[in-house]
């Protein structure tokens, strides 16, 4: 067969070498090792809290367990784990933990960057994720592969090509029925640009593209031996697209409630804060317009908004600049400010201690860890009336309100005005109810469930999902 054409010969030889390498790696999997696929493990967001809390749970569960973390971050192991401790109070820097954690450095993480795919972004990122998983698993093949980043195509590579057992923790569906409906209704959004929504032909083409992606997403998702999701909203969408075999189980993510529930509730200022990465879907513009509406409603208000968030790259920096520009255009410089990459100690002791209200404006937020942190710290949340916040978090607790929901600048302004006007006793009752409700989302609750499950998983030889908070 060789000798047909130099290019064909080369491809046949390369394919044979890759096939042999894959077969060898399948046989030589690292027994007793779990690999976490999380290429941005040093970002410091809610997904990273899940990652490090899960790693800690596994290390505590079994002294012989070893961990791989697949990442494209270039910081040292010491620096990454120190940041996890500083940001999340998850200490993995001890002599008993660090030697059991190994970082596998990925050279081609840029394959996941949305900026590489100005067109067909989701398709490009999906294929990029599969290729990145191949790089990861060729470098080191664990017995168990766990995706905590949300890249379903990696499951196909890990399970069918490399022979790993596969588990996943889904924070947010890559494509959802809500996205299909938005395109079908021809609504303009951050992920449905105006030139498409205004064209019937382009909208029809994009809808066909989304249906293709949804079908492929379902095939990839079903390659997971077990699926964990972070909220009722996420479970509904994953069940629609992936099906219920295996059944997706709700595992509420671990939130930093232990360190926050000790914060004093009294002596709060008319200070409003928001927490979150500077991403388009976080909808910081709505927060700014809510403050403008509040000042129109009550020109004498002394309320101030501080937008606090982490900045990961040049794209985030550009969005921060756009937020600051909008503040200036609306003449809100005196009452709205932006703080970037605030250290945890400052966030806890300076901002969460003083704030009366926590603002959240993302539509269809999958869960909302920052909302839980607000509630634990005694900061009354005003969240968007959709997704996980409406279904799982800002709900009544033992008959008492735990916060408010809103959907537009005017309703946010009204909610802010109402909370700021509450008598001290009513405000304290709301703070207490909110704080009591977050016991469902503590690190301890997550790790206890994860620990108990992992013992069962070790006995059965497969990853099973954890049903926490009524997820079964």
mmCIF file of N, CA, C and O in Angstrom, residues 139-195:
data_model
loop_
_atom_site.group_PDB
_atom_site.id
_atom_site.type_symbol
_atom_site.label_atom_id
_atom_site.label_comp_id
_atom_site.label_asym_id
_atom_site.label_seq_id
_atom_site.Cartn_x
_atom_site.Cartn_y
_atom_site.Cartn_z
ATOM 1 N N UNK A 139 -0.250 13.265 26.655
ATOM 2 C CA UNK A 139 0.812 13.601 27.608
ATOM 3 C C UNK A 139 0.724 12.737 28.865
ATOM 4 O O UNK A 139 1.750 12.358 29.436
ATOM 5 N N UNK A 140 -0.484 12.452 29.317
ATOM 6 C CA UNK A 140 -0.670 11.602 30.502
ATOM 7 C C UNK A 140 -2.100 11.095 30.489
ATOM 8 O O UNK A 140 -3.040 11.890 30.393
ATOM 9 N N UNK A 141 -2.268 9.796 30.594
ATOM 10 C CA UNK A 141 -3.601 9.185 30.513
ATOM 11 C C UNK A 141 -4.018 8.664 31.884
ATOM 12 O O UNK A 141 -3.463 7.670 32.371
ATOM 13 N N UNK A 142 -4.986 9.296 32.531
ATOM 14 C CA UNK A 142 -5.423 8.840 33.855
ATOM 15 C C UNK A 142 -6.430 7.703 33.743
ATOM 16 O O UNK A 142 -6.941 7.398 32.660
ATOM 17 N N UNK A 143 -6.708 7.104 34.859
ATOM 18 C CA UNK A 143 -7.751 6.078 34.888
ATOM 19 C C UNK A 143 -9.123 6.725 34.758
ATOM 20 O O UNK A 143 -10.023 6.196 34.111
ATOM 21 N N UNK A 144 -9.266 7.880 35.396
ATOM 22 C CA UNK A 144 -10.537 8.592 35.398
ATOM 23 C C UNK A 144 -10.304 10.006 34.865
ATOM 24 O O UNK A 144 -9.381 10.699 35.298
ATOM 25 N N UNK A 145 -11.130 10.421 33.916
ATOM 26 C CA UNK A 145 -11.053 11.754 33.318
ATOM 27 C C UNK A 145 -12.284 12.523 33.753
ATOM 28 O O UNK A 145 -13.409 12.088 33.521
ATOM 29 N N UNK A 146 -12.082 13.682 34.396
ATOM 30 C CA UNK A 146 -13.198 14.506 34.857
ATOM 31 C C UNK A 146 -13.085 15.890 34.232
ATOM 32 O O UNK A 146 -12.077 16.578 34.418
ATOM 33 N N UNK A 147 -14.106 16.278 33.504
ATOM 34 C CA UNK A 147 -14.149 17.620 32.913
ATOM 35 C C UNK A 147 -14.914 18.543 33.843
ATOM 36 O O UNK A 147 -16.090 18.315 34.135
ATOM 37 N N UNK A 148 -14.249 19.577 34.322
ATOM 38 C CA UNK A 148 -14.917 20.587 35.158
ATOM 39 C C UNK A 148 -14.965 21.931 34.450
ATOM 40 O O UNK A 148 -15.306 22.943 35.055
ATOM 41 N N UNK A 149 -14.645 21.934 33.176
ATOM 42 C CA UNK A 149 -14.579 23.165 32.389
ATOM 43 C C UNK A 149 -15.813 23.342 31.503
ATOM 44 O O UNK A 149 -16.189 24.452 31.167
ATOM 45 N N UNK A 150 -16.431 22.233 31.111
ATOM 46 C CA UNK A 150 -17.616 22.315 30.269
ATOM 47 C C UNK A 150 -17.344 22.103 28.801
ATOM 48 O O UNK A 150 -17.962 22.749 27.955
ATOM 49 N N UNK A 151 -16.447 21.184 28.472
ATOM 50 C CA UNK A 151 -16.112 20.896 27.076
ATOM 51 C C UNK A 151 -16.504 19.467 26.744
ATOM 52 O O UNK A 151 -15.710 18.528 26.879
ATOM 53 N N UNK A 152 -17.737 19.279 26.300
ATOM 54 C CA UNK A 152 -18.274 17.935 26.087
ATOM 55 C C UNK A 152 -17.520 17.110 25.047
ATOM 56 O O UNK A 152 -17.398 15.891 25.212
ATOM 57 N N UNK A 153 -16.995 17.693 23.972
ATOM 58 C CA UNK A 153 -16.273 16.846 23.005
ATOM 59 C C UNK A 153 -15.077 16.113 23.602
ATOM 60 O O UNK A 153 -14.650 15.093 23.064
ATOM 61 N N UNK A 154 -14.555 16.602 24.712
ATOM 62 C CA UNK A 154 -13.433 15.907 25.355
ATOM 63 C C UNK A 154 -13.843 14.524 25.845
ATOM 64 O O UNK A 154 -12.999 13.635 25.956
ATOM 65 N N UNK A 155 -15.128 14.321 26.134
ATOM 66 C CA UNK A 155 -15.577 13.035 26.664
ATOM 67 C C UNK A 155 -15.404 11.933 25.613
ATOM 68 O O UNK A 155 -15.069 10.801 25.940
ATOM 69 N N UNK A 156 -15.666 12.288 24.345
ATOM 70 C CA UNK A 156 -15.518 11.311 23.264
ATOM 71 C C UNK A 156 -14.065 10.851 23.148
ATOM 72 O O UNK A 156 -13.791 9.658 23.012
ATOM 73 N N UNK A 157 -13.147 11.820 23.235
ATOM 74 C CA UNK A 157 -11.721 11.489 23.140
ATOM 75 C C UNK A 157 -11.296 10.631 24.329
ATOM 76 O O UNK A 157 -10.618 9.607 24.171
ATOM 77 N N UNK A 158 -11.704 11.053 25.526
ATOM 78 C CA UNK A 158 -11.265 10.362 26.738
ATOM 79 C C UNK A 158 -11.827 8.946 26.818
ATOM 80 O O UNK A 158 -11.108 8.001 27.154
ATOM 81 N N UNK A 159 -13.092 8.791 26.485
ATOM 82 C CA UNK A 159 -13.725 7.476 26.665
ATOM 83 C C UNK A 159 -13.422 6.514 25.517
ATOM 84 O O UNK A 159 -12.970 5.381 25.746
ATOM 85 N N UNK A 160 -13.675 6.956 24.294
ATOM 86 C CA UNK A 160 -13.630 6.024 23.176
ATOM 87 C C UNK A 160 -12.255 5.890 22.545
ATOM 88 O O UNK A 160 -11.919 4.845 21.989
ATOM 89 N N UNK A 161 -11.448 6.950 22.629
ATOM 90 C CA UNK A 161 -10.116 6.864 22.050
ATOM 91 C C UNK A 161 -9.085 6.392 23.063
ATOM 92 O O UNK A 161 -8.266 5.515 22.773
ATOM 93 N N UNK A 162 -9.161 6.942 24.292
ATOM 94 C CA UNK A 162 -8.129 6.666 25.285
ATOM 95 C C UNK A 162 -8.565 5.667 26.356
ATOM 96 O O UNK A 162 -7.768 5.267 27.196
ATOM 97 N N UNK A 163 -9.826 5.271 26.352
ATOM 98 C CA UNK A 163 -10.272 4.225 27.271
ATOM 99 C C UNK A 163 -10.416 4.641 28.717
ATOM 100 O O UNK A 163 -10.379 3.792 29.617
ATOM 101 N N UNK A 164 -10.601 5.936 28.980
ATOM 102 C CA UNK A 164 -10.781 6.412 30.358
ATOM 103 C C UNK A 164 -12.241 6.268 30.782
ATOM 104 O O UNK A 164 -13.159 6.266 29.961
ATOM 105 N N UNK A 165 -12.463 6.208 32.081
ATOM 106 C CA UNK A 165 -13.800 6.434 32.616
ATOM 107 C C UNK A 165 -13.997 7.936 32.677
ATOM 108 O O UNK A 165 -13.056 8.692 32.956
ATOM 109 N N UNK A 166 -15.209 8.382 32.438
ATOM 110 C CA UNK A 166 -15.445 9.811 32.257
ATOM 111 C C UNK A 166 -16.555 10.297 33.176
ATOM 112 O O UNK A 166 -17.618 9.688 33.272
ATOM 113 N N UNK A 167 -16.267 11.399 33.862
ATOM 114 C CA UNK A 167 -17.279 12.109 34.632
ATOM 115 C C UNK A 167 -17.206 13.579 34.279
ATOM 116 O O UNK A 167 -16.193 14.069 33.766
ATOM 117 N N UNK A 168 -18.293 14.287 34.495
ATOM 118 C CA UNK A 168 -18.269 15.713 34.170
ATOM 119 C C UNK A 168 -19.123 16.498 35.157
ATOM 120 O O UNK A 168 -20.072 15.978 35.743
ATOM 121 N N UNK A 169 -18.713 17.742 35.334
ATOM 122 C CA UNK A 169 -19.490 18.695 36.124
ATOM 123 C C UNK A 169 -19.840 19.850 35.205
ATOM 124 O O UNK A 169 -18.955 20.575 34.737
ATOM 125 N N UNK A 170 -21.123 19.996 34.899
ATOM 126 C CA UNK A 170 -21.568 20.989 33.918
ATOM 127 C C UNK A 170 -22.072 22.232 34.640
ATOM 128 O O UNK A 170 -23.044 22.182 35.391
ATOM 129 N N UNK A 171 -21.395 23.346 34.395
ATOM 130 C CA UNK A 171 -21.809 24.629 34.962
ATOM 131 C C UNK A 171 -22.880 25.293 34.107
ATOM 132 O O UNK A 171 -23.743 26.002 34.615
ATOM 133 N N UNK A 172 -22.778 25.081 32.792
ATOM 134 C CA UNK A 172 -23.645 25.816 31.879
ATOM 135 C C UNK A 172 -23.657 25.064 30.553
ATOM 136 O O UNK A 172 -22.598 24.695 30.048
ATOM 137 N N UNK A 173 -24.821 24.804 29.970
ATOM 138 C CA UNK A 173 -24.838 24.084 28.689
ATOM 139 C C UNK A 173 -24.211 24.923 27.587
ATOM 140 O O UNK A 173 -24.475 26.118 27.473
ATOM 141 N N UNK A 174 -23.354 24.309 26.784
ATOM 142 C CA UNK A 174 -22.731 25.018 25.676
ATOM 143 C C UNK A 174 -23.774 25.561 24.714
ATOM 144 O O UNK A 174 -23.661 26.680 24.201
ATOM 145 N N UNK A 175 -24.795 24.783 24.482
ATOM 146 C CA UNK A 175 -25.923 25.243 23.682
ATOM 147 C C UNK A 175 -27.193 24.780 24.366
ATOM 148 O O UNK A 175 -27.249 23.670 24.910
ATOM 149 N N UNK A 176 -28.186 25.638 24.403
ATOM 150 C CA UNK A 176 -29.413 25.326 25.137
ATOM 151 C C UNK A 176 -30.627 25.604 24.271
ATOM 152 O O UNK A 176 -30.547 26.285 23.239
ATOM 153 N N UNK A 177 -31.748 25.085 24.702
ATOM 154 C CA UNK A 177 -32.989 25.346 23.978
ATOM 155 C C UNK A 177 -33.341 26.825 24.018
ATOM 156 O O UNK A 177 -33.990 27.340 23.098
ATOM 157 N N UNK A 178 -32.908 27.533 25.063
ATOM 158 C CA UNK A 178 -33.132 28.984 25.120
ATOM 159 C C UNK A 178 -32.426 29.684 23.955
ATOM 160 O O UNK A 178 -32.959 30.633 23.364
ATOM 161 N N UNK A 179 -31.219 29.223 23.636
ATOM 162 C CA UNK A 179 -30.469 29.823 22.534
ATOM 163 C C UNK A 179 -31.184 29.569 21.208
ATOM 164 O O UNK A 179 -31.253 30.458 20.353
ATOM 165 N N UNK A 180 -31.709 28.369 21.035
ATOM 166 C CA UNK A 180 -32.432 28.062 19.808
ATOM 167 C C UNK A 180 -33.679 28.936 19.679
ATOM 168 O O UNK A 180 -33.976 29.466 18.604
ATOM 169 N N UNK A 181 -34.374 29.116 20.790
ATOM 170 C CA UNK A 181 -35.599 29.935 20.759
ATOM 171 C C UNK A 181 -35.276 31.397 20.481
ATOM 172 O O UNK A 181 -36.028 32.093 19.788
ATOM 173 N N UNK A 182 -34.167 31.885 21.015
ATOM 174 C CA UNK A 182 -33.774 33.273 20.797
ATOM 175 C C UNK A 182 -33.518 33.528 19.317
ATOM 176 O O UNK A 182 -33.945 34.553 18.766
ATOM 177 N N UNK A 183 -32.809 32.602 18.661
ATOM 178 C CA UNK A 183 -32.548 32.741 17.226
ATOM 179 C C UNK A 183 -33.850 32.616 16.443
ATOM 180 O O UNK A 183 -34.103 33.352 15.488
ATOM 181 N N UNK A 184 -34.697 31.691 16.880
ATOM 182 C CA UNK A 184 -35.974 31.480 16.193
ATOM 183 C C UNK A 184 -36.854 32.730 16.270
ATOM 184 O O UNK A 184 -37.543 33.084 15.306
ATOM 185 N N UNK A 185 -36.802 33.430 17.427
ATOM 186 C CA UNK A 185 -37.584 34.663 17.592
ATOM 187 C C UNK A 185 -36.899 35.868 16.966
ATOM 188 O O UNK A 185 -37.429 36.959 16.986
ATOM 189 N N UNK A 186 -35.650 35.674 16.502
ATOM 190 C CA UNK A 186 -34.853 36.725 15.869
ATOM 191 C C UNK A 186 -34.622 37.898 16.820
ATOM 192 O O UNK A 186 -34.765 39.055 16.466
ATOM 193 N N UNK A 187 -34.208 37.545 18.048
ATOM 194 C CA UNK A 187 -33.873 38.562 19.042
ATOM 195 C C UNK A 187 -32.372 38.819 19.026
ATOM 196 O O UNK A 187 -31.565 37.889 18.972
ATOM 197 N N UNK A 188 -32.000 40.092 19.107
ATOM 198 C CA UNK A 188 -30.590 40.464 19.164
ATOM 199 C C UNK A 188 -30.064 40.224 20.575
ATOM 200 O O UNK A 188 -30.729 40.529 21.563
ATOM 201 N N UNK A 189 -28.853 39.648 20.660
ATOM 202 C CA UNK A 189 -28.236 39.344 21.950
ATOM 203 C C UNK A 189 -26.726 39.355 21.764
ATOM 204 O O UNK A 189 -26.220 39.484 20.638
ATOM 205 N N UNK A 190 -25.995 39.212 22.903
ATOM 206 C CA UNK A 190 -24.539 39.189 22.808
ATOM 207 C C UNK A 190 -24.043 38.011 21.961
ATOM 208 O O UNK A 190 -22.944 38.044 21.416
ATOM 209 N N UNK A 191 -24.868 36.941 21.849
ATOM 210 C CA UNK A 191 -24.470 35.803 21.015
ATOM 211 C C UNK A 191 -25.384 35.628 19.797
ATOM 212 O O UNK A 191 -25.427 34.565 19.193
ATOM 213 N N UNK A 192 -26.113 36.689 19.455
ATOM 214 C CA UNK A 192 -26.938 36.691 18.239
ATOM 215 C C UNK A 192 -26.936 38.113 17.690
ATOM 216 O O UNK A 192 -27.815 38.917 17.980
ATOM 217 N N UNK A 193 -25.911 38.377 16.871
ATOM 218 C CA UNK A 193 -25.671 39.742 16.437
ATOM 219 C C UNK A 193 -26.809 40.300 15.583
ATOM 220 O O UNK A 193 -27.551 39.554 14.931
ATOM 221 N N UNK A 194 -26.918 41.626 15.590
ATOM 222 C CA UNK A 194 -28.059 42.300 14.970
ATOM 223 C C UNK A 194 -28.181 41.993 13.479
ATOM 224 O O UNK A 194 -29.290 41.803 12.967
ATOM 225 N N UNK A 195 -27.054 41.917 12.758
ATOM 226 C CA UNK A 195 -27.148 41.692 11.312
ATOM 227 C C UNK A 195 -27.721 40.306 11.004
ATOM 228 O O UNK A 195 -28.276 40.089 9.911
#
